[in-house]
Coordinates of C-alpha atoms and ligand atoms in Angstrom, one line a residue:
M1 CA -1.2 13.0 23.2
T2 CA 1.8 15.2 23.7
T3 CA 2.5 16.7 20.3
T4 CA 1.4 20.3 19.9
I5 CA -0.6 20.7 16.7
E6 CA -1.8 24.0 15.3
I7 CA -5.4 23.6 14.1
Q8 CA -7.2 25.6 11.4
R9 CA -10.6 24.2 10.6
V10 CA -12.5 24.6 7.3
E11 CA -15.2 27.3 7.3
N12 CA -17.6 25.1 5.4
S13 CA -17.3 21.3 5.3
K14 CA -17.6 19.6 1.9
I15 CA -19.1 16.5 3.4
T16 CA -22.7 17.0 2.3
S17 CA -21.6 17.0 -1.3
V18 CA -20.2 13.4 -1.0
D19 CA -22.3 10.4 -1.8
F20 CA -21.0 7.8 0.7
D21 CA -23.0 5.0 -0.9
N22 CA -21.1 5.4 -4.2
L23 CA -17.5 6.2 -3.2
P24 CA -14.7 5.9 -5.7
F25 CA -11.3 4.7 -4.5
G26 CA -8.9 7.5 -3.5
S27 CA -10.2 10.5 -5.4
V28 CA -12.6 12.3 -3.0
Y29 CA -10.7 14.0 -0.2
S30 CA -11.7 14.8 3.4
D31 CA -11.9 18.4 4.6
H32 CA -8.5 18.6 6.4
M33 CA -4.9 17.5 6.0
L34 CA -1.9 17.3 8.3
T35 CA 1.2 19.1 7.2
C36 CA 4.6 19.5 8.8
D37 CA 7.7 21.2 7.5
F38 CA 11.3 20.2 8.0
K39 CA 13.6 23.2 7.8
D40 CA 16.7 24.6 9.5
G41 CA 17.5 21.0 10.5
A42 CA 14.3 20.4 12.5
W43 CA 10.7 19.5 12.1
Q44 CA 8.4 22.4 12.8
T45 CA 5.1 22.4 14.6
P46 CA 2.6 20.2 12.7
K47 CA -0.6 21.8 11.4
I48 CA -4.0 20.6 10.6
E49 CA -5.4 22.8 7.9
P50 CA -8.0 22.7 5.1
F51 CA -7.2 20.3 2.3
A52 CA -6.0 22.6 -0.5
P53 CA -3.3 22.9 -3.2
I54 CA 0.2 23.7 -1.9
S55 CA 2.7 26.0 -3.4
L56 CA 6.3 25.0 -4.3
D57 CA 9.1 26.7 -6.0
P58 CA 9.7 25.4 -9.6
S59 CA 13.2 24.5 -8.5
A60 CA 12.0 22.3 -5.6
K61 CA 14.0 19.1 -5.7
I62 CA 11.0 16.9 -5.7
F63 CA 10.4 17.9 -9.3
H64 CA 13.9 17.3 -10.5
Y65 CA 15.4 14.5 -8.5
G66 CA 12.4 12.7 -7.2
Q67 CA 13.0 12.6 -3.5
S68 CA 9.5 11.5 -2.7
I69 CA 8.1 8.6 -0.6
F70 CA 4.7 7.6 0.6
E71 CA 2.6 5.2 2.7
G72 CA -0.8 3.7 2.2
M73 CA -3.0 2.7 5.2
K74 CA -6.7 2.7 6.2
A75 CA -9.0 3.7 9.1
Y76 CA -12.1 1.7 9.7
K77 CA -15.3 2.2 11.7
D78 CA -16.9 -0.7 13.6
K79 CA -20.7 -1.0 14.2
D80 CA -20.4 1.0 17.5
G81 CA -18.7 3.9 15.8
N82 CA -15.1 3.2 17.1
T83 CA -12.3 4.2 14.8
M84 CA -9.5 1.7 14.2
L85 CA -6.1 1.6 12.4
F86 CA -4.3 -1.6 11.4
R87 CA -0.7 -1.9 12.4
P88 CA 0.0 1.8 11.9
L89 CA 3.4 1.8 13.6
D90 CA 4.6 -0.5 10.8
N91 CA 3.7 2.1 8.3
C92 CA 5.6 4.7 10.3
D93 CA 8.6 2.4 10.5
R94 CA 8.5 1.7 6.8
L95 CA 8.2 5.4 5.9
N96 CA 11.3 6.0 7.8
K97 CA 13.1 3.1 6.1
S98 CA 12.1 4.6 2.8
A99 CA 13.3 8.0 4.1
E100 CA 16.7 6.7 5.0
R101 CA 17.2 5.3 1.5
L102 CA 16.2 8.5 -0.2
V103 CA 18.1 10.8 2.3
I104 CA 14.9 12.3 3.6
P105 CA 14.9 13.1 7.3
Q106 CA 13.2 10.6 9.7
I107 CA 9.7 11.6 10.8
P108 CA 9.4 11.3 14.6
E109 CA 6.9 8.6 15.5
D110 CA 4.9 11.0 17.7
I111 CA 4.3 13.5 14.8
F112 CA 3.2 10.7 12.6
M113 CA 0.9 9.0 15.2
D114 CA -0.4 12.0 17.1
G115 CA -0.8 13.9 13.9
L116 CA -2.7 11.1 12.3
K117 CA -5.0 10.5 15.3
A118 CA -5.8 14.2 15.6
L119 CA -6.6 14.4 11.9
L120 CA -8.9 11.4 12.2
K121 CA -10.7 13.0 15.1
I122 CA -11.3 16.2 13.2
D123 CA -12.4 14.4 10.1
N124 CA -14.2 11.6 12.0
A125 CA -17.4 12.1 10.0
W126 CA -15.4 11.3 6.8
I127 CA -14.7 7.7 7.9
P128 CA -17.2 5.6 6.0
K129 CA -19.3 3.1 8.0
K130 CA -20.5 1.0 5.1
E131 CA -19.3 -2.5 4.8
G132 CA -16.2 -2.7 2.7
S133 CA -15.6 1.0 2.7
S134 CA -12.8 2.7 4.7
L135 CA -10.9 5.9 5.0
Y136 CA -7.8 5.5 2.8
I137 CA -4.9 7.4 4.4
R138 CA -1.9 8.7 2.4
P139 CA 1.1 9.9 4.4
F140 CA 3.9 11.2 2.2
M141 CA 7.2 13.2 2.4
F142 CA 9.1 15.0 -0.3
A143 CA 11.9 17.5 -1.0
S144 CA 10.4 21.0 -0.9
G145 CA 13.8 22.7 -0.7
N146 CA 15.1 24.4 -3.8
G147 CA 18.0 24.2 -6.2
F148 CA 19.1 22.5 -9.4
H149 CA 22.2 21.0 -7.7
A150 CA 21.8 17.2 -7.7
S151 CA 22.0 16.7 -4.0
P152 CA 19.5 16.1 -1.2
A153 CA 17.3 19.1 -0.4
D154 CA 17.6 21.1 2.8
A155 CA 13.8 21.3 3.3
Y156 CA 11.0 18.7 3.3
K157 CA 7.3 18.4 3.8
F158 CA 5.4 15.7 5.5
I159 CA 1.7 15.6 4.7
I160 CA -1.2 13.2 5.5
C161 CA -4.3 13.4 3.3
T162 CA -7.3 11.1 3.6
A163 CA -9.9 9.8 1.1
P164 CA -13.1 8.1 2.0
S165 CA -13.1 5.1 -0.3
G166 CA -15.4 2.3 -1.4
A167 CA -14.2 -1.3 -1.7
Y168 CA -11.3 -1.5 -4.1
F169 CA -12.6 -4.0 -6.6
A170 CA -10.5 -4.7 -9.6
G171 CA -12.4 -7.7 -10.7
K172 CA -10.4 -10.8 -11.4
V173 CA -7.3 -9.8 -13.1
K174 CA -5.3 -11.2 -16.0
V175 CA -1.6 -10.7 -15.5
L176 CA 1.4 -10.9 -17.7
I177 CA 4.7 -12.4 -16.4
E178 CA 7.4 -9.9 -17.3
E179 CA 10.3 -11.1 -19.4
K180 CA 12.1 -7.8 -20.1
Y181 CA 11.5 -5.0 -17.7
A182 CA 12.1 -4.9 -14.0
R183 CA 10.5 -2.8 -11.2
A184 CA 13.5 -3.1 -8.9
A185 CA 17.2 -4.2 -8.9
N186 CA 19.6 -5.4 -6.3
G187 CA 21.0 -2.5 -4.4
G188 CA 18.2 -0.2 -5.7
V189 CA 15.1 1.2 -4.0
G190 CA 12.5 -1.5 -4.7
F191 CA 12.0 -2.1 -0.9
A192 CA 11.1 1.6 -0.4
K193 CA 7.7 3.2 -1.2
A194 CA 9.5 5.7 -3.4
G195 CA 7.4 7.6 -6.0
G196 CA 9.9 6.8 -8.8
N197 CA 9.3 3.0 -8.5
Y198 CA 5.7 3.5 -9.6
A199 CA 6.6 5.9 -12.4
A200 CA 9.0 3.2 -13.7
Q201 CA 6.2 0.6 -13.6
F202 CA 3.8 2.5 -15.7
Y203 CA 5.4 1.9 -19.1
P204 CA 5.7 -1.9 -18.9
T205 CA 2.2 -2.0 -17.4
K206 CA 0.9 0.1 -20.4
L207 CA 2.5 -2.4 -22.8
A208 CA 0.8 -5.3 -20.9
I209 CA -2.6 -3.5 -21.0
E210 CA -2.2 -3.0 -24.8
K211 CA -1.7 -6.8 -25.0
G212 CA -5.0 -7.4 -23.2
Y213 CA -3.7 -7.9 -19.6
N214 CA -4.5 -5.9 -16.5
Q215 CA -1.3 -6.0 -14.6
V216 CA 2.3 -7.1 -14.7
I217 CA 3.9 -9.9 -12.6
W218 CA 7.4 -8.6 -11.9
T219 CA 10.3 -11.0 -12.1
D220 CA 13.8 -10.6 -10.8
D221 CA 15.8 -8.1 -12.8
N222 CA 18.8 -10.5 -13.4
T223 CA 17.3 -13.6 -14.9
H224 CA 13.5 -12.9 -15.1
Q225 CA 13.1 -16.5 -13.9
F226 CA 11.6 -15.8 -10.4
I227 CA 8.2 -14.2 -9.6
E228 CA 8.5 -11.3 -7.2
E229 CA 5.5 -9.0 -7.1
A230 CA 2.1 -8.4 -8.7
G231 CA 1.8 -4.8 -9.8
A232 CA 2.1 -2.7 -6.6
M233 CA 1.2 -5.7 -4.5
N234 CA 3.0 -8.7 -3.0
I235 CA 2.3 -12.0 -4.7
F236 CA 1.0 -15.3 -3.3
V237 CA 0.9 -18.6 -5.3
R238 CA -1.1 -21.6 -4.1
I239 CA 0.3 -24.9 -5.4
E240 CA -1.9 -27.8 -4.2
N241 CA -2.6 -26.6 -0.6
T242 CA 0.6 -24.7 0.0
L243 CA 0.6 -20.9 -0.1
I244 CA 3.9 -19.6 -1.3
T245 CA 5.2 -16.0 -1.3
S246 CA 8.7 -14.7 -2.3
P247 CA 11.0 -13.6 0.5
T248 CA 11.4 -9.8 0.9
S249 CA 14.7 -8.3 -0.3
D250 CA 16.2 -5.2 -1.8
R251 CA 13.7 -5.6 -4.6
I252 CA 10.5 -6.7 -2.8
L253 CA 8.5 -4.4 -0.6
D254 CA 7.8 -5.7 2.9
G255 CA 4.0 -5.5 2.8
I256 CA 2.0 -5.4 6.0
T257 CA -0.8 -7.3 4.3
R258 CA 1.7 -9.9 3.1
K259 CA 3.1 -10.5 6.6
S260 CA -0.4 -10.5 8.2
I261 CA -1.6 -13.1 5.7
L262 CA 1.4 -15.3 6.4
Q263 CA 0.6 -15.2 10.1
I264 CA -3.2 -15.7 9.7
A265 CA -2.7 -18.5 7.2
A266 CA -0.3 -20.4 9.5
D267 CA -2.8 -20.0 12.4
N268 CA -5.6 -21.3 10.3
D269 CA -4.1 -24.6 9.1
I270 CA -2.9 -23.3 5.8
E271 CA 0.6 -24.4 5.0
T272 CA 2.8 -21.5 4.0
E273 CA 6.3 -21.3 2.4
V274 CA 8.4 -18.2 2.0
R275 CA 10.8 -19.0 -0.8
K276 CA 11.7 -18.1 -4.3
I277 CA 9.1 -19.0 -6.8
S278 CA 10.3 -19.8 -10.3
V279 CA 8.3 -19.0 -13.4
G280 CA 9.0 -22.6 -14.6
E281 CA 7.4 -24.1 -11.5
V282 CA 4.3 -21.9 -11.9
V283 CA 3.9 -22.8 -15.6
A284 CA 4.4 -26.5 -14.9
A285 CA 1.9 -26.3 -12.0
A286 CA -0.6 -24.6 -14.3
K287 CA -0.1 -27.3 -16.9
N288 CA -0.5 -30.3 -14.5
G289 CA -3.4 -28.7 -12.5
S290 CA -1.6 -28.3 -9.2
L291 CA -1.7 -24.5 -9.5
K292 CA -4.8 -23.6 -7.6
E293 CA -4.6 -19.8 -7.0
M294 CA -2.6 -16.7 -7.4
F295 CA -3.4 -13.4 -5.8
G296 CA -1.9 -10.0 -5.0
A297 CA -1.9 -8.6 -1.4
G298 CA -1.8 -5.0 -0.4
T299 CA -3.6 -2.4 1.7
A300 CA -5.9 -1.0 -1.0
A301 CA -7.5 -4.3 -2.3
V302 CA -6.4 -6.5 0.6
I303 CA -6.4 -9.5 -1.6
S304 CA -6.8 -9.3 -5.4
P305 CA -7.4 -12.7 -7.1
I306 CA -5.7 -13.4 -10.4
A307 CA -7.9 -15.2 -13.0
G308 CA -5.0 -16.2 -15.3
F309 CA -1.6 -15.3 -16.6
G310 CA 0.3 -14.9 -19.8
Y311 CA 3.9 -16.1 -20.4
K312 CA 5.8 -16.3 -23.7
E313 CA 2.8 -15.8 -25.9
E314 CA 0.8 -18.5 -24.0
D315 CA -2.2 -17.9 -21.7
F316 CA -3.0 -20.0 -18.7
D317 CA -6.3 -19.9 -16.8
L318 CA -6.5 -20.6 -13.1
P319 CA -9.3 -22.8 -11.9
V320 CA -12.5 -21.3 -10.4
L321 CA -12.6 -22.8 -6.9
E322 CA -15.5 -23.0 -4.5
N323 CA -13.7 -22.0 -1.4
P324 CA -10.5 -20.3 -2.4
F325 CA -7.9 -19.4 0.2
A326 CA -8.2 -15.8 -1.1
T327 CA -11.7 -15.4 0.1
K328 CA -11.1 -17.1 3.4
L329 CA -8.0 -15.1 4.2
K330 CA -9.6 -11.8 3.1
K331 CA -12.4 -12.4 5.5
L332 CA -10.1 -13.3 8.3
I333 CA -8.0 -10.2 7.9
T334 CA -10.8 -7.7 7.3
D335 CA -12.7 -9.1 10.3
I336 CA -9.7 -8.2 12.4
Q337 CA -9.3 -4.8 10.8
T338 CA -13.0 -3.9 11.3
N339 CA -13.3 -5.3 14.8
K340 CA -15.7 -8.1 13.8
S341 CA -13.4 -10.8 15.4
E342 CA -10.9 -11.1 18.1
D343 CA -7.5 -9.6 17.5
P344 CA -5.1 -12.2 19.0
Y345 CA -2.1 -10.4 17.5
G346 CA -2.8 -6.9 18.9
W347 CA -2.8 -5.4 15.4
R348 CA -5.8 -3.0 15.9
V349 CA -5.1 0.4 17.2
F350 CA -8.2 2.3 18.4
V351 CA -8.3 6.1 17.9
K352 CA -9.7 7.5 21.0
Ligands
PLP401 C1 2.6 -0.9 -0.8 C2 3.1 -2.0 -1.6 C3 2.8 -3.3 -1.3 C4 1.8 -3.7 -0.2 O1 2.2 -3.3 1.1 P1 1.0 -3.2 2.2 O2 1.8 -2.8 3.4 O3 0.5 -4.5 2.3 O4 0.0 -2.2 1.7 C5 3.4 -4.4 -2.0 N1 4.2 -4.1 -3.0 C6 4.5 -2.8 -3.4 C7 5.5 -2.6 -4.5 C8 3.9 -1.8 -2.7 O5 4.2 -0.5 -3.1

């Protein structure tokens, strides 16, 4: 490690107040956070300090113009107490792709990686050991510079917070295929993990929940004829024995879980296709029985199976299978993440 990091430890750890057997998802925070300021055209020395509220000027541009991006990743412990990350450089790359689109400065890879590893070492005791649990990691960057002028800020903050979390279990979800709203448009910011994308999803999702669904299946903004994402996850559809997912684009986030599933499926004799998926095809497949599974894929839940979907006032149930691809793929990927199997791809990164 080469990056200099200023370290200020907590006086009293909060860890004894946390029930590691009953962890929620993402709402209990570890003792420390990593912070790094960008000002006068340069990143300053990163700091590890006690997790605490931060102070911002009311005119900070984050509040007015939404220059804000984030990542979601996890750290795991194996049975021998080793700490592992999963493809963390991909998160760093993606954060910088999001940054470019939102005119936020690039975070150097060594601040991201050395900072994260140092934080995980200091808060090592916060990484849950229980099966299915993990330390959820939230790196984010936003405009802390001031001014009501609608232009990029001159100062930014990069922060990494962590949250020991239990298994993310949403149950089997009922989804509504969206016919009116869109989460992303051509030429827009859908490919970026920009905060505003999620704010824009809340209203259509609220309407879907009022109709009795849990989540929205996003369709393309132009025709609403093609399935693109499931909530804040990538979508997979299994028709007969072929697993299909939409190609990434301006509108579709390039998920690390998605691309890992594509690789693992292909290497485990599951036929995959990356192509546009039309709503008509999914409805027809549901009607003739060839639609076997649908699931969302993302870091938090890994794989989130869909029980059924609604479209144009009609509901369709998916069959209950004995050995769904969802279960098989989830085990294959989490076994790699948690060091229970070989990692032929070199995806695990140990924190030493
Ligand atoms: C984060 C995210 C995903 C999943 O990405 P992972 O890298 O697998 O966590 C998919 N879609 C959207 C819209 C997302 O924000």
